[in-house]
PDB file of C-alpha atoms in Angstrom:
ATOM      1  CA  MET A   1       0.012  -0.030   0.034  1.00  0.00           C
ATOM      2  CA  ASN A   2       1.483   3.363  -1.007  1.00  0.00           C
ATOM      3  CA  ARG A   3       0.135   6.142   1.033  1.00  0.00           C
ATOM      4  CA  ARG A   4       1.268   8.864  -1.328  1.00  0.00           C
ATOM      5  CA  ARG A   5      -0.645   7.515  -4.266  1.00  0.00           C
ATOM      6  CA  LEU A   6      -3.563   6.980  -2.030  1.00  0.00           C
ATOM      7  CA  LEU A   7      -3.606  10.482  -0.894  1.00  0.00           C
ATOM      8  CA  THR A   8      -3.156  11.730  -4.574  1.00  0.00           C
ATOM      9  CA  VAL A   9      -6.134  10.101  -5.574  1.00  0.00           C
ATOM     10  CA  ALA A  10      -8.038  11.548  -2.814  1.00  0.00           C
ATOM     11  CA  ARG A  11      -6.638  15.120  -3.127  1.00  0.00           C
ATOM     12  CA  THR A  12      -7.631  15.080  -6.835  1.00  0.00           C
ATOM     13  CA  ASP A  13     -11.118  14.168  -6.059  1.00  0.00           C
ATOM     14  CA  LEU A  14     -11.556  16.817  -3.425  1.00  0.00           C
ATOM     15  CA  ARG A  15      -9.959  19.487  -5.631  1.00  0.00           C
ATOM     16  CA  GLN A  16     -12.736  18.639  -8.177  1.00  0.00           C
ATOM     17  CA  LEU A  17     -15.305  18.941  -5.655  1.00  0.00           C
ATOM     18  CA  TRP A  18     -14.087  22.174  -4.327  1.00  0.00           C
ATOM     19  CA  GLN A  19     -13.971  23.603  -7.890  1.00  0.00           C
ATOM     20  CA  SER A  20     -17.628  22.606  -8.320  1.00  0.00           C
ATOM     21  CA  PRO A  21     -19.733  25.189  -6.108  1.00  0.00           C
ATOM     22  CA  ASP A  22     -22.942  24.130  -7.890  1.00  0.00           C
ATOM     23  CA  PHE A  23     -22.205  20.720  -6.102  1.00  0.00           C
ATOM     24  CA  TRP A  24     -21.146  21.863  -2.575  1.00  0.00           C
ATOM     25  CA  VAL A  25     -23.060  25.037  -2.063  1.00  0.00           C
ATOM     26  CA  PRO A  26     -26.433  23.192  -1.706  1.00  0.00           C
ATOM     27  CA  MET A  27     -24.830  20.658   0.704  1.00  0.00           C
ATOM     28  CA  VAL A  28     -23.428  23.615   2.949  1.00  0.00           C
ATOM     29  CA  ILE A  29     -27.144  25.131   2.897  1.00  0.00           C
ATOM     30  CA  LEU A  30     -28.374  21.762   3.832  1.00  0.00           C
ATOM     31  CA  ALA A  31     -26.158  21.522   6.794  1.00  0.00           C
ATOM     32  CA  GLY A  32     -26.617  25.032   7.888  1.00  0.00           C
ATOM     33  CA  PHE A  33     -30.470  24.875   7.926  1.00  0.00           C
ATOM     34  CA  PHE A  34     -30.308  21.632  10.076  1.00  0.00           C
ATOM     35  CA  PHE A  35     -27.378  22.513  12.430  1.00  0.00           C
ATOM     36  CA  VAL A  36     -27.976  26.156  12.747  1.00  0.00           C
ATOM     37  CA  VAL A  37     -31.159  27.650  11.405  1.00  0.00           C
ATOM     38  CA  ALA A  38     -33.723  24.954  12.433  1.00  0.00           C
ATOM     39  CA  PRO A  39     -32.313  24.731  16.188  1.00  0.00           C
ATOM     40  CA  ALA A  40     -31.767  28.371  16.719  1.00  0.00           C
ATOM     41  CA  VAL A  41     -35.363  29.438  15.666  1.00  0.00           C
ATOM     42  CA  LEU A  42     -36.993  26.528  17.634  1.00  0.00           C
ATOM     43  CA  LEU A  43     -35.032  26.775  20.803  1.00  0.00           C
ATOM     44  CA  SER A  44     -35.432  30.715  20.816  1.00  0.00           C
ATOM     45  CA  LEU A  45     -39.288  30.304  20.351  1.00  0.00           C
ATOM     46  CA  ILE A  46     -39.513  27.887  23.174  1.00  0.00           C
ATOM     47  CA  THR A  47     -37.263  29.690  25.724  1.00  0.00           C
ATOM     48  CA  THR A  48     -38.965  33.041  25.022  1.00  0.00           C
ATOM     49  CA  ALA A  49     -42.612  31.807  24.884  1.00  0.00           C
ATOM     50  CA  GLY A  50     -42.385  31.310  28.761  1.00  0.00           C
ATOM     51  CA  ARG A  51     -45.499  30.009  30.239  1.00  0.00           C
ATOM     52  CA  SER A  52     -47.640  29.819  26.840  1.00  0.00           C
ATOM     53  CA  PRO A  53     -49.997  26.899  26.508  1.00  0.00           C
ATOM     54  CA  ALA A  54     -48.150  25.390  23.584  1.00  0.00           C
ATOM     55  CA  VAL A  55     -44.803  25.071  25.694  1.00  0.00           C
ATOM     56  CA  GLN A  56     -46.884  23.469  28.535  1.00  0.00           C
ATOM     57  CA  ARG A  57     -48.224  20.924  26.350  1.00  0.00           C
ATOM     58  CA  VAL A  58     -44.819  20.183  24.715  1.00  0.00           C
ATOM     59  CA  ALA A  59     -43.300  19.790  28.101  1.00  0.00           C
ATOM     60  CA  THR A  60     -45.755  16.947  29.153  1.00  0.00           C
ATOM     61  CA  ALA A  61     -43.983  15.157  26.135  1.00  0.00           C
ATOM     62  CA  ILE A  62     -40.932  14.766  28.632  1.00  0.00           C
ATOM     63  CA  ASP A  63     -43.147  12.358  30.675  1.00  0.00           C
ATOM     64  CA  VAL A  64     -42.821   9.880  27.702  1.00  0.00           C
ATOM     65  CA  LEU A  65     -39.118   9.692  28.013  1.00  0.00           C
ATOM     66  CA  PRO A  66     -37.301   6.930  29.800  1.00  0.00           C
ATOM     67  CA  ALA A  67     -36.928   7.362  33.726  1.00  0.00           C
ATOM     68  CA  ARG A  68     -33.108   8.130  33.194  1.00  0.00           C
ATOM     69  CA  ALA A  69     -33.619  10.645  30.552  1.00  0.00           C
ATOM     70  CA  GLN A  70     -36.271  12.199  32.613  1.00  0.00           C
ATOM     71  CA  GLN A  71     -33.855  12.622  35.605  1.00  0.00           C
ATOM     72  CA  ALA A  72     -31.258  14.014  33.179  1.00  0.00           C
ATOM     73  CA  VAL A  73     -33.415  16.811  31.928  1.00  0.00           C
ATOM     74  CA  GLN A  74     -32.392  20.152  33.525  1.00  0.00           C
ATOM     75  CA  GLY A  75     -34.266  23.340  34.246  1.00  0.00           C
ATOM     76  CA  ALA A  76     -36.725  24.665  36.899  1.00  0.00           C
ATOM     77  CA  THR A  77     -39.361  25.797  34.518  1.00  0.00           C
ATOM     78  CA  PRO A  78     -41.263  24.152  31.776  1.00  0.00           C
ATOM     79  CA  ALA A  79     -39.736  26.109  29.066  1.00  0.00           C
ATOM     80  CA  ALA A  80     -36.437  25.340  30.348  1.00  0.00           C
ATOM     81  CA  ARG A  81     -36.803  21.596  30.507  1.00  0.00           C
ATOM     82  CA  THR A  82     -38.713  21.580  27.192  1.00  0.00           C
ATOM     83  CA  SER A  83     -35.656  23.285  25.467  1.00  0.00           C
ATOM     84  CA  TYR A  84     -33.143  21.110  27.230  1.00  0.00           C
ATOM     85  CA  ALA A  85     -34.833  17.830  26.124  1.00  0.00           C
ATOM     86  CA  LEU A  86     -35.144  19.193  22.423  1.00  0.00           C
ATOM     87  CA  ALA A  87     -31.498  20.141  22.274  1.00  0.00           C
ATOM     88  CA  VAL A  88     -30.114  16.912  23.791  1.00  0.00           C
ATOM     89  CA  TYR A  89     -32.543  14.243  22.376  1.00  0.00           C
ATOM     90  CA  LEU A  90     -34.405  15.665  19.334  1.00  0.00           C
ATOM     91  CA  PHE A  91     -31.712  16.891  17.222  1.00  0.00           C
ATOM     92  CA  ALA A  92     -29.508  13.801  17.710  1.00  0.00           C
ATOM     93  CA  PRO A  93     -30.472  12.048  14.365  1.00  0.00           C
ATOM     94  CA  LEU A  94     -29.307  15.131  12.318  1.00  0.00           C
ATOM     95  CA  ALA A  95     -25.693  14.434  13.373  1.00  0.00           C
ATOM     96  CA  VAL A  96     -26.129  11.030  11.342  1.00  0.00           C
ATOM     97  CA  ILE A  97     -28.431  11.983   8.508  1.00  0.00           C
ATOM     98  CA  VAL A  98     -26.591  15.109   7.395  1.00  0.00           C
ATOM     99  CA  PRO A  99     -23.170  13.523   6.758  1.00  0.00           C
ATOM    100  CA  MET A 100     -24.705  10.597   5.266  1.00  0.00           C
ATOM    101  CA  THR A 101     -26.603  12.610   2.919  1.00  0.00           C
ATOM    102  CA  ILE A 102     -23.444  14.726   1.974  1.00  0.00           C
ATOM    103  CA  SER A 103     -21.088  11.645   1.564  1.00  0.00           C
ATOM    104  CA  THR A 104     -23.654   9.594  -0.225  1.00  0.00           C
ATOM    105  CA  ALA A 105     -24.064  12.564  -2.924  1.00  0.00           C
ATOM    106  CA  VAL A 106     -20.237  12.695  -3.243  1.00  0.00           C
ATOM    107  CA  GLY A 107     -19.478   9.008  -3.222  1.00  0.00           C
ATOM    108  CA  ALA A 108     -22.409   7.955  -5.835  1.00  0.00           C
ATOM    109  CA  ALA A 109     -20.614  10.124  -8.570  1.00  0.00           C
ATOM    110  CA  THR A 110     -16.878   9.553  -7.814  1.00  0.00           C
ATOM    111  CA  LEU A 111     -16.238   6.287  -9.860  1.00  0.00           C
ATOM    112  CA  VAL A 112     -18.949   6.343 -12.320  1.00  0.00           C
ATOM    113  CA  GLY A 113     -18.029  10.091 -12.845  1.00  0.00           C
ATOM    114  CA  GLU A 114     -14.514   8.875 -14.002  1.00  0.00           C
ATOM    115  CA  LYS A 115     -16.095   7.050 -16.784  1.00  0.00           C
ATOM    116  CA  GLU A 116     -18.355   9.806 -17.623  1.00  0.00           C
ATOM    117  CA  ARG A 117     -15.700  12.519 -17.650  1.00  0.00           C
ATOM    118  CA  GLY A 118     -13.414  10.210 -19.777  1.00  0.00           C
ATOM    119  CA  THR A 119     -10.792  10.207 -17.089  1.00  0.00           C
ATOM    120  CA  GLY A 120     -11.024   6.575 -16.066  1.00  0.00           C
ATOM    121  CA  GLU A 121      -8.610   5.610 -18.675  1.00  0.00           C
ATOM    122  CA  PHE A 122      -5.956   7.788 -16.946  1.00  0.00           C
ATOM    123  CA  LEU A 123      -6.592   6.399 -13.680  1.00  0.00           C
ATOM    124  CA  ALA A 124      -6.705   2.806 -14.882  1.00  0.00           C
ATOM    125  CA  HIS A 125      -3.307   3.303 -16.378  1.00  0.00           C
ATOM    126  CA  SER A 126      -1.933   5.045 -13.281  1.00  0.00           C
ATOM    127  CA  PRO A 127       0.441   3.286 -11.016  1.00  0.00           C
ATOM    128  CA  ALA A 128      -1.984   3.309  -8.070  1.00  0.00           C
ATOM    129  CA  SER A 129      -3.372  -0.062  -7.284  1.00  0.00           C
ATOM    130  CA  ASP A 130      -7.066  -1.014  -7.269  1.00  0.00           C
ATOM    131  CA  ARG A 131      -6.967  -0.762  -3.495  1.00  0.00           C
ATOM    132  CA  GLU A 132      -5.277   2.386  -3.482  1.00  0.00           C
ATOM    133  CA  ILE A 133      -7.895   3.939  -5.819  1.00  0.00           C
ATOM    134  CA  TYR A 134     -10.584   2.499  -3.825  1.00  0.00           C
ATOM    135  CA  LEU A 135      -9.270   4.071  -0.385  1.00  0.00           C
ATOM    136  CA  GLY A 136      -8.394   7.190  -2.123  1.00  0.00           C
ATOM    137  CA  LYS A 137     -12.098   7.508  -3.125  1.00  0.00           C
ATOM    138  CA  LEU A 138     -13.535   6.518   0.119  1.00  0.00           C
ATOM    139  CA  VAL A 139     -11.256   9.200   1.791  1.00  0.00           C
ATOM    140  CA  ALA A 140     -12.542  11.924  -0.713  1.00  0.00           C
ATOM    141  CA  SER A 141     -16.187  10.818  -0.065  1.00  0.00           C
ATOM    142  CA  LEU A 142     -15.908  10.387   3.674  1.00  0.00           C
ATOM    143  CA  LEU A 143     -14.181  13.717   4.555  1.00  0.00           C
ATOM    144  CA  PRO A 144     -16.834  16.298   3.273  1.00  0.00           C
ATOM    145  CA  GLY A 145     -19.495  14.784   5.081  1.00  0.00           C
ATOM    146  CA  TYR A 146     -17.649  14.147   8.284  1.00  0.00           C
ATOM    147  CA  VAL A 147     -15.958  17.692   8.284  1.00  0.00           C
ATOM    148  CA  THR A 148     -19.302  19.399   7.866  1.00  0.00           C
ATOM    149  CA  THR A 149     -20.721  17.530  10.628  1.00  0.00           C
ATOM    150  CA  LEU A 150     -17.922  18.345  12.904  1.00  0.00           C
ATOM    151  CA  VAL A 151     -18.022  22.096  12.120  1.00  0.00           C
ATOM    152  CA  GLY A 152     -21.984  21.967  12.237  1.00  0.00           C
ATOM    153  CA  PHE A 153     -21.701  20.268  15.639  1.00  0.00           C
ATOM    154  CA  GLY A 154     -19.599  23.015  16.808  1.00  0.00           C
ATOM    155  CA  VAL A 155     -21.991  25.635  15.826  1.00  0.00           C
ATOM    156  CA  TYR A 156     -24.837  23.708  16.999  1.00  0.00           C
ATOM    157  CA  SER A 157     -23.077  23.323  20.446  1.00  0.00           C
ATOM    158  CA  LEU A 158     -22.400  27.260  20.770  1.00  0.00           C
ATOM    159  CA  ILE A 159     -26.081  27.804  19.964  1.00  0.00           C
ATOM    160  CA  VAL A 160     -27.553  25.423  22.246  1.00  0.00           C
ATOM    161  CA  ASN A 161     -25.204  26.737  25.138  1.00  0.00           C
ATOM    162  CA  LEU A 162     -26.010  30.392  24.240  1.00  0.00           C
ATOM    163  CA  ILE A 163     -29.756  29.918  23.978  1.00  0.00           C
ATOM    164  CA  VAL A 164     -30.602  27.303  26.521  1.00  0.00           C
ATOM    165  CA  GLY A 165     -27.640  27.378  28.867  1.00  0.00           C
ATOM    166  CA  PRO A 166     -28.768  30.407  30.881  1.00  0.00           C
ATOM    167  CA  LYS A 167     -32.042  28.724  31.589  1.00  0.00           C
ATOM    168  CA  VAL A 168     -30.626  25.673  33.077  1.00  0.00           C
ATOM    169  CA  GLY A 169     -27.691  26.869  35.271  1.00  0.00           C
ATOM    170  CA  GLY A 170     -24.795  27.323  32.646  1.00  0.00           C
ATOM    171  CA  TRP A 171     -23.081  25.666  29.815  1.00  0.00           C
ATOM    172  CA  PHE A 172     -23.666  21.872  29.614  1.00  0.00           C
ATOM    173  CA  PHE A 173     -23.560  20.915  26.014  1.00  0.00           C
ATOM    174  CA  PRO A 174     -22.275  18.552  24.563  1.00  0.00           C
ATOM    175  CA  THR A 175     -23.279  15.740  26.842  1.00  0.00           C
ATOM    176  CA  GLY A 176     -21.298  12.466  27.219  1.00  0.00           C
ATOM    177  CA  GLU A 177     -23.587  10.599  25.059  1.00  0.00           C
ATOM    178  CA  TRP A 178     -23.164  13.149  22.193  1.00  0.00           C
ATOM    179  CA  TRP A 179     -19.389  12.795  22.429  1.00  0.00           C
ATOM    180  CA  VAL A 180     -19.876   8.958  22.060  1.00  0.00           C
ATOM    181  CA  LEU A 181     -22.261   9.649  19.336  1.00  0.00           C
ATOM    182  CA  MET A 182     -19.947  11.919  17.268  1.00  0.00           C
ATOM    183  CA  VAL A 183     -16.758  10.189  17.784  1.00  0.00           C
ATOM    184  CA  TRP A 184     -17.674   6.502  18.057  1.00  0.00           C
ATOM    185  CA  VAL A 185     -20.954   5.944  16.375  1.00  0.00           C
ATOM    186  CA  VAL A 186     -21.179   8.195  13.200  1.00  0.00           C
ATOM    187  CA  PRO A 187     -17.763   7.474  11.559  1.00  0.00           C
ATOM    188  CA  PRO A 188     -18.543   3.722  11.269  1.00  0.00           C
ATOM    189  CA  PHE A 189     -22.176   4.384   9.868  1.00  0.00           C
ATOM    190  CA  LEU A 190     -20.511   6.639   7.338  1.00  0.00           C
ATOM    191  CA  ALA A 191     -17.988   3.976   6.360  1.00  0.00           C
ATOM    192  CA  LEU A 192     -20.785   1.374   6.069  1.00  0.00           C
ATOM    193  CA  THR A 193     -22.796   3.717   3.727  1.00  0.00           C
ATOM    194  CA  LEU A 194     -19.880   4.494   1.662  1.00  0.00           C
ATOM    195  CA  SER A 195     -18.841   0.869   1.165  1.00  0.00           C
ATOM    196  CA  VAL A 196     -22.314   0.183  -0.464  1.00  0.00           C
ATOM    197  CA  VAL A 197     -22.287   3.466  -2.533  1.00  0.00           C
ATOM    198  CA  LEU A 198     -18.868   3.133  -3.875  1.00  0.00           C
ATOM    199  CA  ARG A 199     -19.790  -0.312  -4.969  1.00  0.00           C
ATOM    200  CA  LEU A 200     -22.741   0.779  -6.721  1.00  0.00           C
ATOM    201  CA  SER A 201     -20.692   3.752  -8.364  1.00  0.00           C
ATOM    202  CA  ALA A 202     -18.344   1.395  -9.579  1.00  0.00           C
ATOM    203  CA  ARG A 203     -20.931  -0.958 -11.315  1.00  0.00           C
ATOM    204  CA  VAL A 204     -23.526   1.281 -12.903  1.00  0.00           C
ATOM    205  CA  ARG A 205     -23.139   3.398 -16.100  1.00  0.00           C
ATOM    206  CA  SER A 206     -24.245   6.803 -15.184  1.00  0.00           C
ATOM    207  CA  SER A 207     -24.286   9.333 -12.301  1.00  0.00           C
ATOM    208  CA  ALA A 208     -28.067   9.552 -12.312  1.00  0.00           C
ATOM    209  CA  ALA A 209     -28.237   5.796 -12.029  1.00  0.00           C
ATOM    210  CA  ALA A 210     -25.604   5.642  -9.173  1.00  0.00           C
ATOM    211  CA  GLN A 211     -27.783   8.531  -7.157  1.00  0.00           C
ATOM    212  CA  GLN A 212     -31.189   6.612  -7.679  1.00  0.00           C
ATOM    213  CA  ALA A 213     -29.583   3.281  -6.633  1.00  0.00           C
ATOM    214  CA  SER A 214     -27.603   4.854  -3.719  1.00  0.00           C
ATOM    215  CA  GLY A 215     -30.799   6.579  -2.263  1.00  0.00           C
ATOM    216  CA  LEU A 216     -32.668   3.165  -2.380  1.00  0.00           C
ATOM    217  CA  VAL A 217     -29.898   1.510  -0.670  1.00  0.00           C
ATOM    218  CA  THR A 218     -28.763   3.827   1.684  1.00  0.00           C
ATOM    219  CA  LEU A 219     -32.429   4.761   2.838  1.00  0.00           C
ATOM    220  CA  PRO A 220     -32.662   1.619   5.220  1.00  0.00           C
ATOM    221  CA  LEU A 221     -29.218   2.468   6.577  1.00  0.00           C
ATOM    222  CA  ILE A 222     -30.276   6.061   7.400  1.00  0.00           C
ATOM    223  CA  MET A 223     -33.392   4.742   9.009  1.00  0.00           C
ATOM    224  CA  VAL A 224     -31.269   2.367  11.213  1.00  0.00           C
ATOM    225  CA  SER A 225     -28.739   4.952  12.075  1.00  0.00           C
ATOM    226  CA  TYR A 226     -31.543   7.278  13.147  1.00  0.00           C
ATOM    227  CA  ALA A 227     -33.074   4.894  15.675  1.00  0.00           C
ATOM    228  CA  GLN A 228     -29.771   4.020  17.019  1.00  0.00           C
ATOM    229  CA  SER A 229     -28.623   7.520  17.489  1.00  0.00           C
ATOM    230  CA  SER A 230     -31.775   8.475  19.210  1.00  0.00           C
ATOM    231  CA  GLY A 231     -31.737   5.238  21.250  1.00  0.00           C
ATOM    232  CA  LEU A 232     -28.220   5.555  22.592  1.00  0.00           C
ATOM    233  CA  LEU A 233     -28.827   9.110  23.979  1.00  0.00           C
ATOM    234  CA  LEU A 234     -31.714   7.514  25.662  1.00  0.00           C
ATOM    235  CA  GLY A 235     -30.047   4.614  26.781  1.00  0.00           C
ATOM    236  CA  GLY A 236     -26.819   5.891  28.073  1.00  0.00           C
ATOM    237  CA  PRO A 237     -23.009   5.599  27.179  1.00  0.00           C
ATOM    238  CA  THR A 238     -22.936   1.891  27.324  1.00  0.00           C
ATOM    239  CA  SER A 239     -25.479   1.299  24.585  1.00  0.00           C
ATOM    240  CA  GLY A 240     -23.659   3.884  22.643  1.00  0.00           C
ATOM    241  CA  LEU A 241     -20.509   1.980  22.925  1.00  0.00           C
ATOM    242  CA  VAL A 242     -22.186  -1.059  21.873  1.00  0.00           C
ATOM    243  CA  VAL A 243     -23.874   0.123  18.887  1.00  0.00           C
ATOM    244  CA  GLY A 244     -20.662   1.749  17.653  1.00  0.00           C
ATOM    245  CA  LEU A 245     -18.608  -1.609  17.953  1.00  0.00           C
ATOM    246  CA  VAL A 246     -21.460  -3.458  15.952  1.00  0.00           C
ATOM    247  CA  ALA A 247     -21.281  -0.619  13.340  1.00  0.00           C
ATOM    248  CA  TRP A 248     -17.428  -0.714  13.411  1.00  0.00           C
ATOM    249  CA  GLY A 249     -17.571  -4.545  12.607  1.00  0.00           C
ATOM    250  CA  ALA A 250     -20.313  -4.040   9.973  1.00  0.00           C
ATOM    251  CA  ALA A 251     -18.158  -1.236   8.382  1.00  0.00           C
ATOM    252  CA  GLY A 252     -14.982  -3.197   8.270  1.00  0.00           C
ATOM    253  CA  THR A 253     -16.705  -6.144   6.488  1.00  0.00           C
ATOM    254  CA  GLY A 254     -18.575  -3.891   4.019  1.00  0.00           C
ATOM    255  CA  LEU A 255     -15.146  -1.907   3.050  1.00  0.00           C
ATOM    256  CA  TRP A 256     -13.353  -5.172   2.693  1.00  0.00           C
ATOM    257  CA  ARG A 257     -15.962  -6.521   0.329  1.00  0.00           C
ATOM    258  CA  GLY A 258     -16.332  -3.200  -1.471  1.00  0.00           C
ATOM    259  CA  ALA A 259     -12.458  -2.948  -2.350  1.00  0.00           C
ATOM    260  CA  HIS A 260     -13.092  -5.713  -4.799  1.00  0.00           C
ATOM    261  CA  ALA A 261     -15.603  -3.695  -6.591  1.00  0.00           C
ATOM    262  CA  VAL A 262     -12.767  -1.253  -8.247  1.00  0.00           C
ATOM    263  CA  THR A 263     -11.148  -2.864 -11.172  1.00  0.00           C
ATOM    264  CA  ARG A 264      -9.133  -1.728 -14.220  1.00  0.00           C
ATOM    265  CA  ALA A 265     -11.857  -3.083 -16.469  1.00  0.00           C
ATOM    266  CA  ARG A 266     -14.622  -1.008 -14.739  1.00  0.00           C
ATOM    267  CA  LEU A 267     -12.823   2.018 -14.692  1.00  0.00           C
ATOM    268  CA  LEU A 268     -12.239   1.543 -18.722  1.00  0.00           C
ATOM    269  CA  GLY A 269     -15.956   1.024 -18.997  1.00  0.00           C
ATOM    270  CA  ILE A 270     -15.433  -2.388 -20.666  1.00  0.00           C
ATOM    271  CA  ASP A 271     -16.770  -4.769 -17.710  1.00  0.00           C
ATOM    272  CA  GLY A 272     -20.299  -5.841 -18.932  1.00  0.00           C
ATOM    273  CA  ARG A 273     -21.152  -7.504 -15.493  1.00  0.00           C
ATOM    274  CA  MET A 274     -23.393  -5.092 -13.272  1.00  0.00           C
TER     275      MET A 274
END
């Protein structure tokens, strides 16, 4: 394994992505809406609404949370407890869905895009091995989604602490469960999703087909990750560690199998198999 050749493949893809603002600008807007606009508007409305009947009704929803989560919710007023619960538990799945959406969009076009642009022949005759090309494409697809998530997570943490923190006694976010989610759970779910998407991208004949197929295949994975990310916050750090461990195992298997999808024949577009 030649790390320099691997990184060259990744850098080339990232440079092409950076030079295509029509591709990454919508992704940034998507992340900005879910990590910044929606939480800021919703949490501001709840904390300023005070004792309105709507907030009182939303506060009763805390009673359906598990006992451990109810005890963890901070705040002396219904508005404070409601905003705390929403900040910690409601927006957690976004930390998984946003990077998956971005990385899937990048990964779906990365291999089939070489054939469409006519650059697959150049890559097929390069000194990089099939595995180096595959891992380079994986890195180039993984980084945009995960970096966007880390930046969005940092801004989201600041918003939560500035809006909700004064109502519950000071800065409290991120909680321990959120650290487990971001560092231990999100990366393997991203890798598992990309292992499927890159295999599809290597087999289909157009970017449109890759996007369609990736959407169908990754939708169940997004739903599973959504459920797991919600459950681990409600279940505590131990459940998060278990979910992450299982996800890492599945991601390792998926990436090992997916590495065989990249071949010279497919880069040249002369492999008739789907």
